[in-house]
mmCIF file of C-alpha atoms in Angstrom:
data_model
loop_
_atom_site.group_PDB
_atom_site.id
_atom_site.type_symbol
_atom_site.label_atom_id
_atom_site.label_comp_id
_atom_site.label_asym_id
_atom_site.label_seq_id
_atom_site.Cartn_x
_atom_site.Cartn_y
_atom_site.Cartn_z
ATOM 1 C CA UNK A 155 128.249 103.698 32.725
ATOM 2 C CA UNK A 156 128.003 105.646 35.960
ATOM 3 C CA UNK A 157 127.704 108.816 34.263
ATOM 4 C CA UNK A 158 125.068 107.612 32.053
ATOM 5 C CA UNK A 159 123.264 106.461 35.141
ATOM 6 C CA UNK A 160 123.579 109.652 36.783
ATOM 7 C CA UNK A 161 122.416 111.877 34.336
ATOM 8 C CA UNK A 162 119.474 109.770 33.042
ATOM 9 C CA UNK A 163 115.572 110.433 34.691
ATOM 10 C CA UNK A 164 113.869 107.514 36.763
ATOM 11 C CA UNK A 165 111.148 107.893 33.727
ATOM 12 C CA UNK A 166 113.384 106.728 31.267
ATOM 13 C CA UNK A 167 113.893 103.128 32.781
ATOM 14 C CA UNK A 168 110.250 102.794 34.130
ATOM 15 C CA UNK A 169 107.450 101.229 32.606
ATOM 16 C CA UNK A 170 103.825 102.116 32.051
ATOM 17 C CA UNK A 171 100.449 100.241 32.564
ATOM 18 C CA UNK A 172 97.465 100.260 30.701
ATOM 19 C CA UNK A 173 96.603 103.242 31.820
ATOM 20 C CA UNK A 174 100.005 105.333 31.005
ATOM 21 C CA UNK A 175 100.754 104.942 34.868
ATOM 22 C CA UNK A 176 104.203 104.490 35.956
ATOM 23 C CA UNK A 177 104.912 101.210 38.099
ATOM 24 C CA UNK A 178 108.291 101.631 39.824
ATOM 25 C CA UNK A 179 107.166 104.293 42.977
ATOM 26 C CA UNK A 180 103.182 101.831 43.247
ATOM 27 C CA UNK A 181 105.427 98.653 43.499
ATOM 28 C CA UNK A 182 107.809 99.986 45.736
ATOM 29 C CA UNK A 183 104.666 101.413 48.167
ATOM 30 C CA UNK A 184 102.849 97.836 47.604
ATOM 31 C CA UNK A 185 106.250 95.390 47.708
ATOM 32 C CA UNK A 186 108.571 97.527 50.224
ATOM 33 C CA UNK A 187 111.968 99.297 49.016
ATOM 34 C CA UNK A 188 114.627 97.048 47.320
ATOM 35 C CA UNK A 189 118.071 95.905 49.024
ATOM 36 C CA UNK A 190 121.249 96.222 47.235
ATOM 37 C CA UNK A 191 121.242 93.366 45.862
ATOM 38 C CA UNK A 192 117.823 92.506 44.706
ATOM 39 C CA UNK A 193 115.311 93.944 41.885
ATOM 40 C CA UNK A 194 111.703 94.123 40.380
ATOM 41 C CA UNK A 195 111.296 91.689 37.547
ATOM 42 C CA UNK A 196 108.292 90.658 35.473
ATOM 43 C CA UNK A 197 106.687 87.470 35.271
ATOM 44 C CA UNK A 198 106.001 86.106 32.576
ATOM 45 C CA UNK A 199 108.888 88.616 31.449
ATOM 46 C CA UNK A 200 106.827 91.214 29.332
ATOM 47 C CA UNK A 201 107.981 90.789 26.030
ATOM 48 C CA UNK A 202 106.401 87.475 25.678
ATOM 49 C CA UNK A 203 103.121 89.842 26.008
ATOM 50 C CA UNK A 204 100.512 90.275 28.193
ATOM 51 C CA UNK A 205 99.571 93.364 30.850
ATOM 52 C CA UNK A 206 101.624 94.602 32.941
ATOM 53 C CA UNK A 207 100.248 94.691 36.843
ATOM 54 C CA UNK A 208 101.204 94.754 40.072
ATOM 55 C CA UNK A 209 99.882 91.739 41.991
#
């Protein structure tokens, strides 16, 4: 698992917008960096539809 981790791009895991914009690094500026132990999460989670945003 680690070395799957390792050798995998940021890109990969992140998700777009409308707009083909990635989310991860504009949440991170708007919500603060992450501990440890926590994580971004969507809500409603996004495969029950809707647009993806940061509020």
């Amino acid at each position: 698992m680690t070395s799957f981790l390792a050798s995998s791009s940021q890109e990969g895991f992140d998700l777009v917008d409308d707009n083909n914009n990635y989310l991860f690094d504009r949440t991170v500026k708007k919500l603060g960096a992450l501990a440890d132990n926590e994580m971004f999460g969507l809500e409603p989670a996004y495969i029950l539809g809707g647009e993806i945003k940061i509020f």
